[in-house]
PDB file of C-alpha atoms and ligand atoms in Angstrom:
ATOM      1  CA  UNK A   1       0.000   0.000   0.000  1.00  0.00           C
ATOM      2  CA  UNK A   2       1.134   3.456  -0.734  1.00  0.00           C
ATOM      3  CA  UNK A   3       2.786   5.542   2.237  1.00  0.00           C
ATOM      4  CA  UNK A   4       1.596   8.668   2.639  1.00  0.00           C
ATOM      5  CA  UNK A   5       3.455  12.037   4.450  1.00  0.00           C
ATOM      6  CA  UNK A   6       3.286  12.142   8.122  1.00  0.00           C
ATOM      7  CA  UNK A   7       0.101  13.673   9.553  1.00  0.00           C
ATOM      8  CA  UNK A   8      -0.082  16.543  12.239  1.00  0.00           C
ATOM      9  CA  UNK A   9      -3.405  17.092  14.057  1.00  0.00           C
ATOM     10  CA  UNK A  10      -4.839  19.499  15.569  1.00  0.00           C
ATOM     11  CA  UNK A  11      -7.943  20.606  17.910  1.00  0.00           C
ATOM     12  CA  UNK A  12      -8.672  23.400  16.922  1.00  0.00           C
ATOM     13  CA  UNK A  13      -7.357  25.831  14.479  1.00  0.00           C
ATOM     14  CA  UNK A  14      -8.383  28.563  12.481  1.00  0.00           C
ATOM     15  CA  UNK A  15      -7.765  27.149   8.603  1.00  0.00           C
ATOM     16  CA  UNK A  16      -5.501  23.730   8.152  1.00  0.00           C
ATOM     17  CA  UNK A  17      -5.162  25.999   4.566  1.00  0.00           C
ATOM     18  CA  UNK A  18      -4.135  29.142   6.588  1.00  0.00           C
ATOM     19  CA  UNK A  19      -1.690  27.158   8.737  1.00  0.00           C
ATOM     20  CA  UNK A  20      -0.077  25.239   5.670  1.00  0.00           C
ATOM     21  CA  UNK A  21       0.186  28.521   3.988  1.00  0.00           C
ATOM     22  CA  UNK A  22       1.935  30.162   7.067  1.00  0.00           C
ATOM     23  CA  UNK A  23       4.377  27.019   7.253  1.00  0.00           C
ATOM     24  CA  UNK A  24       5.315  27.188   3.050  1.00  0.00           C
ATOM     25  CA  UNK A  25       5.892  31.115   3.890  1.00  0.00           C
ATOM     26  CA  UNK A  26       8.214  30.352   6.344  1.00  0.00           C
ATOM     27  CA  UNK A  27      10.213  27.953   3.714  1.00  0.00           C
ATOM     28  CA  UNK A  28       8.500  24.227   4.926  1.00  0.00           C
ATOM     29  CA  UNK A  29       7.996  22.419   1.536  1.00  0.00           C
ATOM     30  CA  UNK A  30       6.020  19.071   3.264  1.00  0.00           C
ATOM     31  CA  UNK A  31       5.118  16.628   2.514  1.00  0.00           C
ATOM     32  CA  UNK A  32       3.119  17.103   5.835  1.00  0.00           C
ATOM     33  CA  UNK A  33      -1.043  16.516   5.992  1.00  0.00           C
ATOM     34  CA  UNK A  34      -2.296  19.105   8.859  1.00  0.00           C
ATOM     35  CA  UNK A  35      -5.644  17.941  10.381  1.00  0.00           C
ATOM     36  CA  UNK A  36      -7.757  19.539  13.007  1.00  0.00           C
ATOM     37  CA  UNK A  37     -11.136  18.670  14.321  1.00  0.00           C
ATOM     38  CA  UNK A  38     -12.205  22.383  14.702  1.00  0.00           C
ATOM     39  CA  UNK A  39     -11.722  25.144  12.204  1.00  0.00           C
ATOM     40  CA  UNK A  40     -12.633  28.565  13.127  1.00  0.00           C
ATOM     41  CA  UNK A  41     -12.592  30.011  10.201  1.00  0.00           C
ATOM     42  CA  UNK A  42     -12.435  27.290   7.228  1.00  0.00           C
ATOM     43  CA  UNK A  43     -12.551  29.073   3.929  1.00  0.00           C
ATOM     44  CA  UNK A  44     -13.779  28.078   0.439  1.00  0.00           C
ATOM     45  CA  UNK A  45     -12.601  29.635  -2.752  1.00  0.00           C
ATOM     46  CA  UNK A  46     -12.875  33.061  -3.973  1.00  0.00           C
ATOM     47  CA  UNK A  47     -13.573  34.171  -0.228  1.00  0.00           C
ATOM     48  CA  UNK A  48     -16.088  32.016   0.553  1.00  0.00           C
ATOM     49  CA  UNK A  49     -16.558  30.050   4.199  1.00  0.00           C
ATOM     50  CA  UNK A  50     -16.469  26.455   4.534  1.00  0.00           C
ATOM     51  CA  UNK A  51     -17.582  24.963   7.853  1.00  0.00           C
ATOM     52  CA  UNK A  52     -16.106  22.136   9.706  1.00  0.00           C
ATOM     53  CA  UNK A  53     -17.667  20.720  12.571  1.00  0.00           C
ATOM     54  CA  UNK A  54     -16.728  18.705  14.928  1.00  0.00           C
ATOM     55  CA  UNK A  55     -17.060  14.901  13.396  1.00  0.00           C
ATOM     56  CA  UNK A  56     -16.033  16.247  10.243  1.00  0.00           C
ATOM     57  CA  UNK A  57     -12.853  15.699   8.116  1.00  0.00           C
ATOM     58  CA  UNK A  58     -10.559  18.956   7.639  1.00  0.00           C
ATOM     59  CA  UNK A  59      -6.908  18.227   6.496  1.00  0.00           C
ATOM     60  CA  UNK A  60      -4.585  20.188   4.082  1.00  0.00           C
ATOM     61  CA  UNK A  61      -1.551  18.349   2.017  1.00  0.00           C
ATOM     62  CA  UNK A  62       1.249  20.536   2.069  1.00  0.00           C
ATOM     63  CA  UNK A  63       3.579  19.958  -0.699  1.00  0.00           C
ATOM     64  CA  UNK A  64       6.188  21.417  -3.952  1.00  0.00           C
ATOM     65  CA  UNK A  65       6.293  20.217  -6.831  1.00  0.00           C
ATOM     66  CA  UNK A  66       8.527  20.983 -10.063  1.00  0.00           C
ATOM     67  CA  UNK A  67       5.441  21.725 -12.231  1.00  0.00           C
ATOM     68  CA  UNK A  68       4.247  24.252 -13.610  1.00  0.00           C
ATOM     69  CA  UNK A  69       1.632  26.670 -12.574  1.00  0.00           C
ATOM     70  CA  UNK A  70      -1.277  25.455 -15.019  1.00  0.00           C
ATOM     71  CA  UNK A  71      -0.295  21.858 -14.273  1.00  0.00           C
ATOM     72  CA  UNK A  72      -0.060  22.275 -10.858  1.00  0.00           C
ATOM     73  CA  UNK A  73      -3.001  22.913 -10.638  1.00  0.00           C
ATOM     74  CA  UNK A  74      -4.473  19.394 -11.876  1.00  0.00           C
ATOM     75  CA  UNK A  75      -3.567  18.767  -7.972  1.00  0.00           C
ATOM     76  CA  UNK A  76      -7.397  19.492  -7.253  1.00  0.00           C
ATOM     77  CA  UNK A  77      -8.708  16.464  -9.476  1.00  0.00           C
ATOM     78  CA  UNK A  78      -6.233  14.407  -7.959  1.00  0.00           C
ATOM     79  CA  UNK A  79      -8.081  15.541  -4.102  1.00  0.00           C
ATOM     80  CA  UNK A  80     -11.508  14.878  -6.047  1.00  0.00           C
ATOM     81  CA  UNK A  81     -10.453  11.434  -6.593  1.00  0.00           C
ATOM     82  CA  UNK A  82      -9.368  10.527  -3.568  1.00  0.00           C
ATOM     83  CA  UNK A  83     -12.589  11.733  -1.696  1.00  0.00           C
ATOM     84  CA  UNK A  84     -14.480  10.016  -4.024  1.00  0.00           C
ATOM     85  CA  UNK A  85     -12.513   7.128  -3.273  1.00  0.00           C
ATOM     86  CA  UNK A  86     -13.102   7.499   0.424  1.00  0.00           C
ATOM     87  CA  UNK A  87     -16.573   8.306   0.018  1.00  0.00           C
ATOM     88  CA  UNK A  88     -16.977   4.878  -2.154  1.00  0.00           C
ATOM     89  CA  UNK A  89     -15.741   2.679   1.577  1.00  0.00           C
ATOM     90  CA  UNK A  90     -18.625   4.918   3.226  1.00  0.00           C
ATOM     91  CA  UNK A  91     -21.324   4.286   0.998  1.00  0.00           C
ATOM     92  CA  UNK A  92     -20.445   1.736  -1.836  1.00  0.00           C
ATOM     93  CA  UNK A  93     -19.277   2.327  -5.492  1.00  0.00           C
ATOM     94  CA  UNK A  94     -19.797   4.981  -7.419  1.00  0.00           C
ATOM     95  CA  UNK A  95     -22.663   6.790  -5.182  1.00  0.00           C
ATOM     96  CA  UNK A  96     -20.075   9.808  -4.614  1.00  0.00           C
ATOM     97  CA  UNK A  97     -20.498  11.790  -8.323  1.00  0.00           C
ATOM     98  CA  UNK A  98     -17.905  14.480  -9.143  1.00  0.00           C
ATOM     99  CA  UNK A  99     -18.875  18.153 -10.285  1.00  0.00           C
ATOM    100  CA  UNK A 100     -16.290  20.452 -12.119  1.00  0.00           C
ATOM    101  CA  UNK A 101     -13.684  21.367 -10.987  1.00  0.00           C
ATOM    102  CA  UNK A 102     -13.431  19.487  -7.906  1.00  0.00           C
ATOM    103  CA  UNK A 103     -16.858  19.109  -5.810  1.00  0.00           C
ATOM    104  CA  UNK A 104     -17.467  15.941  -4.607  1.00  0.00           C
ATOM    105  CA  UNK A 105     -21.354  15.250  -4.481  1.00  0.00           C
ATOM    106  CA  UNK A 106     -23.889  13.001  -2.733  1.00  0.00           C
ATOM    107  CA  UNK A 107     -27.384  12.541  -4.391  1.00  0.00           C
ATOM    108  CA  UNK A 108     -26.831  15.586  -6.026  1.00  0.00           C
ATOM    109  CA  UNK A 109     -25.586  17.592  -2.781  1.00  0.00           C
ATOM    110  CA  UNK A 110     -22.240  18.692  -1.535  1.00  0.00           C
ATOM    111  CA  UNK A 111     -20.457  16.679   0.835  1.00  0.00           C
ATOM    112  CA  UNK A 112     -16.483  17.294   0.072  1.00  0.00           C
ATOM    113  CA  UNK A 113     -15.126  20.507  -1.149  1.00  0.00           C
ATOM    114  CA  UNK A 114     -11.385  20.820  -2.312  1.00  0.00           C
ATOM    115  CA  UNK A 115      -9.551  24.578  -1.710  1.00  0.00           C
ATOM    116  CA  UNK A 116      -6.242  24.682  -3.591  1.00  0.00           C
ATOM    117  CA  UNK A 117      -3.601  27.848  -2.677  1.00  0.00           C
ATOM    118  CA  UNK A 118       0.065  27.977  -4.108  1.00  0.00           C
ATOM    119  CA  UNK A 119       2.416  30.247  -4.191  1.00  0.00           C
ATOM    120  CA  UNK A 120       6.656  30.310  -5.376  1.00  0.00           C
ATOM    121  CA  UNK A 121       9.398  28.869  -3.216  1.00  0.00           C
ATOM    122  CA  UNK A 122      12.541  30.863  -3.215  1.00  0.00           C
ATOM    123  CA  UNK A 123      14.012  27.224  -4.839  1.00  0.00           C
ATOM    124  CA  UNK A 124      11.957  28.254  -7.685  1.00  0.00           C
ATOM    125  CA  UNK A 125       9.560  25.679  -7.330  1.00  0.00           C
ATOM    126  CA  UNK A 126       5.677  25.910  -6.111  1.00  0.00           C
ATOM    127  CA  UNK A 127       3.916  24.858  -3.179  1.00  0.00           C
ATOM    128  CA  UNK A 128       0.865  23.917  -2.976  1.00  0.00           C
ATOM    129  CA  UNK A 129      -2.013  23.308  -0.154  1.00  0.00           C
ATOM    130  CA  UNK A 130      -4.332  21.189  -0.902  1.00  0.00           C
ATOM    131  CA  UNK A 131      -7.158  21.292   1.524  1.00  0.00           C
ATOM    132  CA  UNK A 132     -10.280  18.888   1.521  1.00  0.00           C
ATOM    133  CA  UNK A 133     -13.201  19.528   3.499  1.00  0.00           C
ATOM    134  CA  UNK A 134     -15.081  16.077   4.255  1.00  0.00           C
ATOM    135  CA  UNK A 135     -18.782  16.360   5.623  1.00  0.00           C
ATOM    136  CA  UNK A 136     -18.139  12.780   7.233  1.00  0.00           C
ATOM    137  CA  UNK A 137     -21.066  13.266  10.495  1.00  0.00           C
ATOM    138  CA  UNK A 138     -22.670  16.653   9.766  1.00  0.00           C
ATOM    139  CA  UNK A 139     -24.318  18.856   7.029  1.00  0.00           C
ATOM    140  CA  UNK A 140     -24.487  22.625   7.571  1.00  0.00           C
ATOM    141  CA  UNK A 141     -28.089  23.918   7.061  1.00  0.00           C
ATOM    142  CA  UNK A 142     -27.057  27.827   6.867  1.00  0.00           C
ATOM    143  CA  UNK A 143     -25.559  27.203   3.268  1.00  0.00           C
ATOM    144  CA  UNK A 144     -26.537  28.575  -0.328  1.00  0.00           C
ATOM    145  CA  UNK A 145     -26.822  25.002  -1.790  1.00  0.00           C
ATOM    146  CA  UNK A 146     -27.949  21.882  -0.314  1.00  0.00           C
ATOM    147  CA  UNK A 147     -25.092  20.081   1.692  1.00  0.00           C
ATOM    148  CA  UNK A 148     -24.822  16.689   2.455  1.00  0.00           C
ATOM    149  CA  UNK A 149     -22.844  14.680   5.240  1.00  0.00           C
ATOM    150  CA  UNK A 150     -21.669  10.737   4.689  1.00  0.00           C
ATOM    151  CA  UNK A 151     -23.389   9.544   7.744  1.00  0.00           C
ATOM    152  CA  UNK A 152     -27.192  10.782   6.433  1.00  0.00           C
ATOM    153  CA  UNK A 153     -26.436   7.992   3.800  1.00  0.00           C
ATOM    154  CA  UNK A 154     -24.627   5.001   6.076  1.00  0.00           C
ATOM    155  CA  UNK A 155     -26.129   2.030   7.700  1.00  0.00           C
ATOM    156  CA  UNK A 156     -23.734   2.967  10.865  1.00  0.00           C
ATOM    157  CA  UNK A 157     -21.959   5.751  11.856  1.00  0.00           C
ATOM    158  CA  UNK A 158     -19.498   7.506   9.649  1.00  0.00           C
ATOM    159  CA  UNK A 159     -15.623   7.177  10.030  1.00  0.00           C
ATOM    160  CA  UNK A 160     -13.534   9.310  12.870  1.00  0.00           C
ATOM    161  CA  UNK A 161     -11.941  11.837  10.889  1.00  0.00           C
ATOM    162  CA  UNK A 162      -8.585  10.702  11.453  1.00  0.00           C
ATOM    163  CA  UNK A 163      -9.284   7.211   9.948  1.00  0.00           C
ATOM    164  CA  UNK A 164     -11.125   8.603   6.789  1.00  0.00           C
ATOM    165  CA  UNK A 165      -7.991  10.758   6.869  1.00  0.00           C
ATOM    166  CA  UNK A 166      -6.188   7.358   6.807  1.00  0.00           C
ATOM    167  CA  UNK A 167      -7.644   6.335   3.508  1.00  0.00           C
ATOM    168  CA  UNK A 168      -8.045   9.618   1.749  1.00  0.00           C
ATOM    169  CA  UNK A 169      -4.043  10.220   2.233  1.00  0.00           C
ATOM    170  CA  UNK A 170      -3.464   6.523   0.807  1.00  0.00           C
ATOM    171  CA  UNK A 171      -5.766   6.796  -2.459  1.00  0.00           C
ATOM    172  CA  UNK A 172      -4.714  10.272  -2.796  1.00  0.00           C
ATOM    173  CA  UNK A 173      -1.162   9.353  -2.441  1.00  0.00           C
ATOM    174  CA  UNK A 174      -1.964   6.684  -5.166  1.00  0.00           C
ATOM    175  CA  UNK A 175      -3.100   8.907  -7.662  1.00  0.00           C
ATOM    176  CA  UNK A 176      -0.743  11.517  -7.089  1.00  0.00           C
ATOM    177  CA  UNK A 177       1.616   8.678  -8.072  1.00  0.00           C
ATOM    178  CA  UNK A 178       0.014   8.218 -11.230  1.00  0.00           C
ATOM    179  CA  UNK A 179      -0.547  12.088 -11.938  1.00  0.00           C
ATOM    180  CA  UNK A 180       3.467  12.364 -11.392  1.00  0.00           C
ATOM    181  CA  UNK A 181       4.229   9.258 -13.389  1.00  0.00           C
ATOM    182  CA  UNK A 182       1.734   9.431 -16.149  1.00  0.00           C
ATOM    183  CA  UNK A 183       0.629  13.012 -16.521  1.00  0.00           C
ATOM    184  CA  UNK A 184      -2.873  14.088 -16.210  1.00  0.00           C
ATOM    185  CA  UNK A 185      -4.645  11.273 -18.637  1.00  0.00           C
ATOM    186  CA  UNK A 186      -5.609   8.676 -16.149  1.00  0.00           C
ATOM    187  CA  UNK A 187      -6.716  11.104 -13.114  1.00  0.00           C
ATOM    188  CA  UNK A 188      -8.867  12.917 -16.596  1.00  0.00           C
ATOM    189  CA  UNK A 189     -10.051   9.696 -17.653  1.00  0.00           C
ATOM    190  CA  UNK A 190     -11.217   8.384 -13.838  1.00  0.00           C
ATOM    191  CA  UNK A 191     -12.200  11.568 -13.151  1.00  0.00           C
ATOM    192  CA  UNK A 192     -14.432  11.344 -16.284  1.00  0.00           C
ATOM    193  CA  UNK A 193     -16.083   8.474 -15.454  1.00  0.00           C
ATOM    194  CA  UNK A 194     -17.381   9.662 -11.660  1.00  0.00           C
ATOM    195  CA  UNK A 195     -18.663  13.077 -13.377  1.00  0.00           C
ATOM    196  CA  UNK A 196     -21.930  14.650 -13.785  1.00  0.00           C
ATOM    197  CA  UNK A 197     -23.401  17.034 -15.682  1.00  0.00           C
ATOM    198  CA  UNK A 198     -21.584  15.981 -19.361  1.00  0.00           C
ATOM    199  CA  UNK A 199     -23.859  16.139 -22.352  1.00  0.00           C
ATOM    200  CA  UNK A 200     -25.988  18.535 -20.122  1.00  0.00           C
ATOM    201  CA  UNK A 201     -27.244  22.366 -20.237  1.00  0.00           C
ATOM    202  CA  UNK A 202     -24.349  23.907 -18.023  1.00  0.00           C
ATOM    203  CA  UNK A 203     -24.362  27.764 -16.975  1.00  0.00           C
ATOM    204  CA  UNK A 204     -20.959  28.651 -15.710  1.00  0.00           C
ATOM    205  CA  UNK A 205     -20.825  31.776 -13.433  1.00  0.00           C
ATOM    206  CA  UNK A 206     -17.138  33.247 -14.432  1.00  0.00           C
ATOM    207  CA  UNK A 207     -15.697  36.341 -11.932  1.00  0.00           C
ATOM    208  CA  UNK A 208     -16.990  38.669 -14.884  1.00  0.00           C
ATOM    209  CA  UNK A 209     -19.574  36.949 -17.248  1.00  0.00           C
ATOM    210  CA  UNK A 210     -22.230  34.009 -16.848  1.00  0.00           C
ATOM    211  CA  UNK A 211     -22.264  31.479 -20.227  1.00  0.00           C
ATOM    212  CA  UNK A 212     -25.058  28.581 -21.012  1.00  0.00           C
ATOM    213  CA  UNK A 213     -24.088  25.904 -23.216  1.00  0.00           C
ATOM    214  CA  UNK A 214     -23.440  21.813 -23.106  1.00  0.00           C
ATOM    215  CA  UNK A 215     -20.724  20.609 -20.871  1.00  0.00           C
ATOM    216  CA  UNK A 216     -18.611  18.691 -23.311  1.00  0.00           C
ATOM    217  CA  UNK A 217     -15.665  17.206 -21.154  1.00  0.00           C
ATOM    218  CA  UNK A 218     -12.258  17.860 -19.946  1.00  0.00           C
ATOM    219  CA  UNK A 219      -9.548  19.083 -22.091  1.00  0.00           C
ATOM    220  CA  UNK A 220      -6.335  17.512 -21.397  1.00  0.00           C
ATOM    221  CA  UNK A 221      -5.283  20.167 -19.061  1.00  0.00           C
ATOM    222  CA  UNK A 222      -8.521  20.137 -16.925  1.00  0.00           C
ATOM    223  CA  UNK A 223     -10.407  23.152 -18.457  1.00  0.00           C
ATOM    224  CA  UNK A 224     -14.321  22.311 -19.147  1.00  0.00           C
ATOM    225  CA  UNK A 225     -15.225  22.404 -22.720  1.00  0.00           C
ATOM    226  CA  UNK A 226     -18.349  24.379 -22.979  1.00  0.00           C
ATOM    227  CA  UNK A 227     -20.116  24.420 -26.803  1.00  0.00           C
ATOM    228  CA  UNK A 228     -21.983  27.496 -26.201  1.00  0.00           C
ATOM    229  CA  UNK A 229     -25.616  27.953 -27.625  1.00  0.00           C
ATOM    230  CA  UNK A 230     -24.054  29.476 -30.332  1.00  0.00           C
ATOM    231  CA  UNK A 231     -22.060  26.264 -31.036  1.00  0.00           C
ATOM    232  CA  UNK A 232     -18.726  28.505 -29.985  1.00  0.00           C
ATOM    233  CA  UNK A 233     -16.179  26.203 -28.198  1.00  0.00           C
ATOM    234  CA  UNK A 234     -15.509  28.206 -24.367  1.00  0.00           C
ATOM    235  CA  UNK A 235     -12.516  26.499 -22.725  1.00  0.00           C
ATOM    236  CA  UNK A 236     -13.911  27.312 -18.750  1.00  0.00           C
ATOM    237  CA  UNK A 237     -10.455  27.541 -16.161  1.00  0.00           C
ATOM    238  CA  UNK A 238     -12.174  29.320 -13.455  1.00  0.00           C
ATOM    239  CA  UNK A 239     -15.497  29.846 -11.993  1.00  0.00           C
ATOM    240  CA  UNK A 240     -18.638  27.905 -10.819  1.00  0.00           C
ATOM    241  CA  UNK A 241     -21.048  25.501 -12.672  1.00  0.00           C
ATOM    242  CA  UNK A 242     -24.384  24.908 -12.063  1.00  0.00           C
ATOM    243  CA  UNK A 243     -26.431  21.825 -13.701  1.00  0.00           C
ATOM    244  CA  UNK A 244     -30.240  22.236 -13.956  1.00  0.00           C
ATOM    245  CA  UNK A 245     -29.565  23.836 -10.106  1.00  0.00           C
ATOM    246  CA  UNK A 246     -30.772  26.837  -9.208  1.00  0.00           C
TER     247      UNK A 246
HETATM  248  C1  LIG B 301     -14.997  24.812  -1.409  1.00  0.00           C
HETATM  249  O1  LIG B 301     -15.209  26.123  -1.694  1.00  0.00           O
HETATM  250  O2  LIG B 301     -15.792  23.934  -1.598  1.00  0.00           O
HETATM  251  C2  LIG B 301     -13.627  24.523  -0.781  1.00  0.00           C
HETATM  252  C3  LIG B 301     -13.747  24.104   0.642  1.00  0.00           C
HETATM  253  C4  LIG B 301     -12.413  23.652   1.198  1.00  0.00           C
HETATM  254  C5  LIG B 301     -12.493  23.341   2.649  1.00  0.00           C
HETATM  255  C6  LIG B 301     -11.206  22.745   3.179  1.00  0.00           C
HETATM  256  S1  LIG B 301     -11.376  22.165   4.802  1.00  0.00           S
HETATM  257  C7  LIG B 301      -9.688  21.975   4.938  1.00  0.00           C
HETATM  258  C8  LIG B 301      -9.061  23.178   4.282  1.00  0.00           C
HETATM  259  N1  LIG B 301      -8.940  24.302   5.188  1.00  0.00           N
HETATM  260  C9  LIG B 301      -9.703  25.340   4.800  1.00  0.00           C
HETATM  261  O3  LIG B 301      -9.791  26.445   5.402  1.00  0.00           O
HETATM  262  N2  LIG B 301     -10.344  25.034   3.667  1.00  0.00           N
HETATM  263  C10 LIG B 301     -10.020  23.695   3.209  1.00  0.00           C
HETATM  264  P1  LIG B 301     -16.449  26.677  -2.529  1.00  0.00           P
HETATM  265  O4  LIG B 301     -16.650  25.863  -3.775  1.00  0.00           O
HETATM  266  O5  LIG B 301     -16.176  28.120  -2.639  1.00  0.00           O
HETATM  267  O6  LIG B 301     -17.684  26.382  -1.609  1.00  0.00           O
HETATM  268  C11 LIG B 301     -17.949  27.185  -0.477  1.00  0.00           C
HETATM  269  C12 LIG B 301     -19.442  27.243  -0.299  1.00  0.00           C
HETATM  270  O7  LIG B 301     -19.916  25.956   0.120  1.00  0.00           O
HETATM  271  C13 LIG B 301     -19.868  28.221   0.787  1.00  0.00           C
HETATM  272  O8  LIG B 301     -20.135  29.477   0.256  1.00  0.00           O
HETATM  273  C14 LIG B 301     -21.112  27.584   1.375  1.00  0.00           C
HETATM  274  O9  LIG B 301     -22.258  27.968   0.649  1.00  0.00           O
HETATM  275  C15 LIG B 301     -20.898  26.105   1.109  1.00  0.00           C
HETATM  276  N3  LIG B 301     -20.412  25.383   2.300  1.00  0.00           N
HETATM  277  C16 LIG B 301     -19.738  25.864   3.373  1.00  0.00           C
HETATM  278  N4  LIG B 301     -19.452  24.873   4.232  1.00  0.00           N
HETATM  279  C17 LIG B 301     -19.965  23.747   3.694  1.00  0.00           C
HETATM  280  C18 LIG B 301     -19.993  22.384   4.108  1.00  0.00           C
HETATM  281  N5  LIG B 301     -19.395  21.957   5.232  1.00  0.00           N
HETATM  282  N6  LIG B 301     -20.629  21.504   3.280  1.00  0.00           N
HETATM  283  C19 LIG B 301     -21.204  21.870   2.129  1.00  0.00           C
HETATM  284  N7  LIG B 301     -21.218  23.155   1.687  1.00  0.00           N
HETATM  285  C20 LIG B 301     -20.595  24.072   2.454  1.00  0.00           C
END
């Protein structure tokens, strides 16, 4: 079985993101996953909250890597996978469905989300901090979409965080492994076959602009292709996409 980097948890803390941040600023490259059972203020992407309680799964991967920006950041479909993966020994094959870029869904609702930050090492190289919030006992209520937690969908109780923490490091050890080894095709390819919304009327919300079109795939590089109404070709690298969801 794969080894994964040593993990350090926490009680409480204010972001595993924040901390792993503060530790690559300070010249720590990782590998290192940071854990806590408490953040007090978990963040999302472009500014957005995420919350963790207590039950739940918050951990960040710090690492560097040689890569390139744009590559690097195939990192986050690499964290899908691996909560998928987890959420598959929670609640059997294939329930857990994958939603660009990297939310990890449960009947249609949230239950994982995946913030990546990264930023240059004086070496030259990046490091990245990949942080994966798991909803492994609780759903929030106060949120804009519906969330979902693993245990609403389990016979028995959900996993301790630490021991879904366990498996997610493994399988996302594994197919950082292949990512390194292979390049981006096989995570593209799994991650194709776990997706939803392809084929279907997508509107993506970018920071400036909202498009409608069909979700076509992935490009090799991770972009969604989006043939607009028009039947213009949008390659989307940033934003949020909504299928048939408010
Ligand atoms: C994300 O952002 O989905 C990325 C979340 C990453 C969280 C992890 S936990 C470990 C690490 N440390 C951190 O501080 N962060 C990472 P985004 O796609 O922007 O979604 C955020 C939105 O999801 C919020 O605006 C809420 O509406 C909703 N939300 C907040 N908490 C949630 C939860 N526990 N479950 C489902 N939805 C949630």
């Amino acid at each position: 079985m794969a080894s994964h980097p040593p993990v350090e948890a926490y009680d409480e803390i204010d972001s595993t993101n924040a901390e792993a941040r503060r530790r690559a600023e300070a010249g720590d490259a990782g590998p290192i996953w940071i854990t806590a059972a408490v953040q007090t203020a978990g963040r999302g992407r472009r500014g957005r909250a995420w919350s963790t309680n207590r039950g739940n799964l918050a951990a960040t991967l710090l690492m560097a890597t040689d890569a390139p920006p744009v590559e690097a950041a195939q990192i986050s479909f690499v964290a899908a996978l691996a909560a998928a993966e987890l959420a598959d020994t929670c609640l059997g094959e294939g329930v857990a469905r994958l939603k660009w870029p990297n939310d990890v869904l449960i009947h249609g609702k949230k239950a994982v989300g995946i913030l990546v930050e990264s930023g240059a090492r004086p070496d030259g190289r990046l490091w990245l901090a990949v942080g994966i919030g798991v909803n492994l006992a609780h759903a929030p209520q106060n949120v804009d979409r519906p969330a979902a937690a693993f245990a609403e969908h389990m016979g028995g109780r959900a996993p301790e965080p630490l021991a879904a923490l366990e498996v997610l490091a493994n399988r996302f050890e594994a197919w950082r492994h292949a990512w390194a080894t292979q390049g981006f095709a096989p995570v593209a390819r799994a991650w194709t076959v776990r997706a939803m919304g392809l084929g279907q009327a997508c509107e993506a919300r970018l920071p400036n602009r909202t498009l409608t079109g069909v979700a076509e795939g992935l490009d090799p590089d991770g972009a969604l292709r989006l043939r607009l109404d028009d039947g213009t070709l949008e390659r989307i690298t940033a934003g949020d996409v909504f299928f048939g969801e408010a």
